[in-house]
Short mmCIF file of C-alpha atoms and ligand atoms in Angstrom, two decimals:
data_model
loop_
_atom_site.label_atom_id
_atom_site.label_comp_id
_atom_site.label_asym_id
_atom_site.label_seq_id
_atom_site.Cartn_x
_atom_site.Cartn_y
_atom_site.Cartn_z
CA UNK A 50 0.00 0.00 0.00
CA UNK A 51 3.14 2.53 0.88
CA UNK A 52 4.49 1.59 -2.76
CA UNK A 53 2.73 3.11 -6.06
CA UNK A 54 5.89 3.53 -8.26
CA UNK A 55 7.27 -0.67 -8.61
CA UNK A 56 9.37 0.60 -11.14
CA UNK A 57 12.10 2.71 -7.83
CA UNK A 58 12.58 -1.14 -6.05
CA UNK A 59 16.27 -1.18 -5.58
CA UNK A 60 17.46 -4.46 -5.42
CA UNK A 61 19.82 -4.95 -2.25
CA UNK A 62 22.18 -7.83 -1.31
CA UNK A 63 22.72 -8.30 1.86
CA UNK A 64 25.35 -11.07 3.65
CA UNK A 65 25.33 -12.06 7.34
CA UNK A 66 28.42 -12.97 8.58
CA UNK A 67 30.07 -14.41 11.75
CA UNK A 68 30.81 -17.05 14.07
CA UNK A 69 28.29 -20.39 14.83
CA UNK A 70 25.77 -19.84 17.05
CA UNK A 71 26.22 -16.04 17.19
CA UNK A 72 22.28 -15.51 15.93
CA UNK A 73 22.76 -14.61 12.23
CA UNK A 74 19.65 -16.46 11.38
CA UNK A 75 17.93 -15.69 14.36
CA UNK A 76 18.80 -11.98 13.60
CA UNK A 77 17.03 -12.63 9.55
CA UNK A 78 13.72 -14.14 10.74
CA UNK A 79 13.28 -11.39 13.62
CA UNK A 80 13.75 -9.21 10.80
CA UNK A 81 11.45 -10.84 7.72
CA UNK A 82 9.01 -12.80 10.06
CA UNK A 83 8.80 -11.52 13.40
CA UNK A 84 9.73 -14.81 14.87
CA UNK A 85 12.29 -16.23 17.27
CA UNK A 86 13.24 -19.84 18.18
CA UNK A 87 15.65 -20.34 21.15
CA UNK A 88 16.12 -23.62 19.81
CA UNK A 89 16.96 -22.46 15.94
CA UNK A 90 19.01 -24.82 14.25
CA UNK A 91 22.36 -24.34 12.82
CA UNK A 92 22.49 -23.26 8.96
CA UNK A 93 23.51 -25.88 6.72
CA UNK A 94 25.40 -23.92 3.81
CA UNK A 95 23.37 -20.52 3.72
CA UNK A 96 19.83 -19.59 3.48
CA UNK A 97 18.15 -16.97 1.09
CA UNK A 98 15.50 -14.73 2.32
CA UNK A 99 13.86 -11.88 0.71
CA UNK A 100 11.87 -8.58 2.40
CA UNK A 101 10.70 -5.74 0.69
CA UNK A 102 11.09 -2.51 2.39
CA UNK A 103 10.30 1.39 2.45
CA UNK A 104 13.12 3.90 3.69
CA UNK A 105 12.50 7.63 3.00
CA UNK A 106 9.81 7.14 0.44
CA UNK A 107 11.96 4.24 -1.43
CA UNK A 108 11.46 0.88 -1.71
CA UNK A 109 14.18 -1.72 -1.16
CA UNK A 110 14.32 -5.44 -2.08
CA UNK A 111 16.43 -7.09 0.28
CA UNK A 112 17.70 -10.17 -0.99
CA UNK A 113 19.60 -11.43 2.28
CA UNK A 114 22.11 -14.36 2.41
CA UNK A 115 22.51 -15.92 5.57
CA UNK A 116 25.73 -17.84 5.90
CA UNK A 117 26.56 -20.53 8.03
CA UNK A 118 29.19 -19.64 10.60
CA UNK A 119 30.66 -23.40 11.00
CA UNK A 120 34.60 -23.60 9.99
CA UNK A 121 33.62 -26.48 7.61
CA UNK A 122 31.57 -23.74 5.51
CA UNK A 123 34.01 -21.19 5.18
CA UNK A 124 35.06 -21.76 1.73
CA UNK A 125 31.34 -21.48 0.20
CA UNK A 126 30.73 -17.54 1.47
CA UNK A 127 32.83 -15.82 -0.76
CA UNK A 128 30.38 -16.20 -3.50
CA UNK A 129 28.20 -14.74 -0.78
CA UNK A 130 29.86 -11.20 0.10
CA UNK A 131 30.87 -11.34 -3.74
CA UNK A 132 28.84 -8.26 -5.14
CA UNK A 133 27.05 -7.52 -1.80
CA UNK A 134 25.88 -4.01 -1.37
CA UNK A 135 26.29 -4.54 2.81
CA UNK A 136 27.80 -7.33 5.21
CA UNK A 137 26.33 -7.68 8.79
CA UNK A 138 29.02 -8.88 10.82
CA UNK A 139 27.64 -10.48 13.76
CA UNK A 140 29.12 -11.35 17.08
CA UNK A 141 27.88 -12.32 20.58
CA UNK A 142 28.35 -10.21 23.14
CA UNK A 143 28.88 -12.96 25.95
CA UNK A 144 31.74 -14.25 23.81
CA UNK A 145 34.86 -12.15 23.06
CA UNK A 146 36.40 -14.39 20.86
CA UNK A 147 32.93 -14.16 18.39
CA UNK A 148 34.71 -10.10 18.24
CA UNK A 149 38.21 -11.34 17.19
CA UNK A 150 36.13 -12.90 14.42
CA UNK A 151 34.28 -10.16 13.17
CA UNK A 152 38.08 -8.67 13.05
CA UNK A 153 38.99 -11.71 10.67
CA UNK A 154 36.08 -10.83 8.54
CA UNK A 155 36.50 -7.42 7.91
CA UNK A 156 39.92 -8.59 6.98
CA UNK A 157 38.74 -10.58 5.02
CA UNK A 158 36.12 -8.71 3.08
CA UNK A 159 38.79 -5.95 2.41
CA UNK A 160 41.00 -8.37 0.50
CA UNK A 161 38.81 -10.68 -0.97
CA UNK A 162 35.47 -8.61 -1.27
CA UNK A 163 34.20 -5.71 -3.17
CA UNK A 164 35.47 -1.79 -1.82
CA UNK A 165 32.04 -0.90 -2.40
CA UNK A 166 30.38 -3.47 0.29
CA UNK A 167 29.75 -1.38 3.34
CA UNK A 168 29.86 -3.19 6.38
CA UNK A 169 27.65 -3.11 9.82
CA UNK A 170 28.91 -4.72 13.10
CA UNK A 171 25.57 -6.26 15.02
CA UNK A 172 26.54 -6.89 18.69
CA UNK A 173 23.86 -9.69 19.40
CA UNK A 174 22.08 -10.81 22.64
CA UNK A 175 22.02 -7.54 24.44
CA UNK A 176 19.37 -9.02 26.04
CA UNK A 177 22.21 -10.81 27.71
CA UNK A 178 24.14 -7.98 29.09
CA UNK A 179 24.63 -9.21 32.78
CA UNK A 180 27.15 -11.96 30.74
CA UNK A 181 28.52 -9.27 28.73
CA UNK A 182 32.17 -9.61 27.83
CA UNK A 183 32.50 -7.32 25.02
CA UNK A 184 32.20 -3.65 25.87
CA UNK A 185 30.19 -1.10 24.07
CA UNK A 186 32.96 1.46 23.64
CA UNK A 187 35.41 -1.24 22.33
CA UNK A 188 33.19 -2.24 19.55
CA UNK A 189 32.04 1.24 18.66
CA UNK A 190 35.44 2.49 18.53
CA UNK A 191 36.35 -0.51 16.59
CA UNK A 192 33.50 0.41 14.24
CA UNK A 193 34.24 3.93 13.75
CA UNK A 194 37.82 2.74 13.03
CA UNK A 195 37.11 1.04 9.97
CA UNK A 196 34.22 3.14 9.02
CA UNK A 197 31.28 0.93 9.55
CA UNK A 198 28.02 1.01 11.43
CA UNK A 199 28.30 -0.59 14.81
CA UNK A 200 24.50 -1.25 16.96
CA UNK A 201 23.43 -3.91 19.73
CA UNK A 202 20.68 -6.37 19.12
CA UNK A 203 18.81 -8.85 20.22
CA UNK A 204 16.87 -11.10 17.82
CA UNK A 205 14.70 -12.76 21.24
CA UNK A 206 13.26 -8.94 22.19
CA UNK A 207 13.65 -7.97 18.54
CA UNK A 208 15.58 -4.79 20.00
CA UNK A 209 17.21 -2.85 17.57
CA UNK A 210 16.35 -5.38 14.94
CA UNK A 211 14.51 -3.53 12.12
CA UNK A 212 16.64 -0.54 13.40
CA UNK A 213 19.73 -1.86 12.05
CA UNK A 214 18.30 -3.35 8.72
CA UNK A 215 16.27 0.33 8.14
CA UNK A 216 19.72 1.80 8.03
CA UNK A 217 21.21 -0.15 5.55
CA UNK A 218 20.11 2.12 2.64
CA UNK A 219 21.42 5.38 4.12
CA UNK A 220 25.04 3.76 4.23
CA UNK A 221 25.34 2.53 0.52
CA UNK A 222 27.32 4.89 -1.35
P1 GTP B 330 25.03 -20.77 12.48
O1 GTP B 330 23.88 -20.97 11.57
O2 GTP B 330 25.57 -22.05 13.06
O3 GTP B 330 26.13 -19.96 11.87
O4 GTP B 330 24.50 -19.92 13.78
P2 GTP B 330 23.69 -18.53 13.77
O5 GTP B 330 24.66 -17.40 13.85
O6 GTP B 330 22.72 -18.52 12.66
O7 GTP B 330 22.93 -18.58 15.19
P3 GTP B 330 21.38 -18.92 15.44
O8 GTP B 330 20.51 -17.86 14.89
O9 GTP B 330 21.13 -20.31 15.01
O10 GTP B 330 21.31 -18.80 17.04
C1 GTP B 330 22.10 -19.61 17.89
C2 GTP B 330 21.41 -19.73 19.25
O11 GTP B 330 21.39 -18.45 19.89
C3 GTP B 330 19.95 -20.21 19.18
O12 GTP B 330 19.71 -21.03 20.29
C4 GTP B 330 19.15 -18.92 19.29
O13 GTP B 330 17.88 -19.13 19.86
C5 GTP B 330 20.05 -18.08 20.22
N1 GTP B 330 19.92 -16.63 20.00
C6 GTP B 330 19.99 -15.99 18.82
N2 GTP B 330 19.84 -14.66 18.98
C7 GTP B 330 19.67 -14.47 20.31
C8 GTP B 330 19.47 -13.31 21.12
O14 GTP B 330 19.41 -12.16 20.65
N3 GTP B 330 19.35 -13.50 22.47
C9 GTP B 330 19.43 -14.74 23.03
N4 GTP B 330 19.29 -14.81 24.37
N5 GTP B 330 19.60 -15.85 22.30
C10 GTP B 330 19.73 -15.72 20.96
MG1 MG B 331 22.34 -19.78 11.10
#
């Protein structure tokens, strides 16, 4: 009903990245269906999800990969983050070495991926901030450091969830 013009969709690619069990998935169907399982399985490969969203009076098709963070699956997500317009980098906040990671992938991205993929550091489980072991002001400073967007979530409250994926657009250059 918000969209009259079909022909301004801009399509968007967007990759999840980081470590097992850090909520990537959990993060994508807070985000397309509303849902959360605190018994979601562990992706197999990647999965493909699509949402269709309105940001400042234009409409964006997100086509959104969602990797699988297990070692053994590391060599299929470059053709992932190949050509991606963003990369959500996702670590738990409970477990520092999930942060080293997100370190290794923004490595990673900037020799192996495209200049033009911007990249946004999620900080997931906030709800879980009595166990937190990675500071705010680390990861923000982190963030600002290599130029990307840096927010907390939590895909079981659904805090900050659409929040981060709404400002997705405003980053793409
Ligand atoms: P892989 O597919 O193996 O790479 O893992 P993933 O990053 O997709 O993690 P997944 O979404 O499967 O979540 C792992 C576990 O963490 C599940 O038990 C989720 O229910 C739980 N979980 C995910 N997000 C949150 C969150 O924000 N808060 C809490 N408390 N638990 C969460
Ligand atoms: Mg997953």
């Amino acid at each position: 009903s918000q969209l009259h013009d079909v022909s301004s969709i801009h399509d968007c690619k967007i990759v999840l990245l980081g470590d097992s069990g850090v909520g990537k998935s959990s993060l994508v169907l807070r985000f397309v269906n509303n849902t959360f399982s605190p018994w979601q399985e562990s992706t197999i490969g990647a999965s493909f999800l699509t949402k269709t969203i309105v940001v400042d009076d234009m409409a964006y098709k997100y086509q959104i990969w969602d990797t699988a963070g297990q070692e053994k699956y590391h060599t299929l997500i470059p053709m992932y983050y190949r050509d991606a317009s963003a990369a959500i980098i996702v670590y738990d906040i409970t477990k520092p070495e999930t942060f080293d990671a997100v370190k290794a992938w923004v490595k990673e991205l900037r020799t192996m991926g495209s200049p033009d993929t911007v990249v946004a550091i999620a900080g997931n489980k906030c709800d879980l901030a009595e166990n937190r072991a990675v500071a705010v002001e680390s990861a923000q400073a982190y963030a600002d450091e290599i130029g990307a967007l840096f927010i907390e979530t939590s895909a079981k409250t659904a805090e900050n969830v659409p929040e981060m994926f709404r400002r997705i657009p405003a980053m793409l250059p």
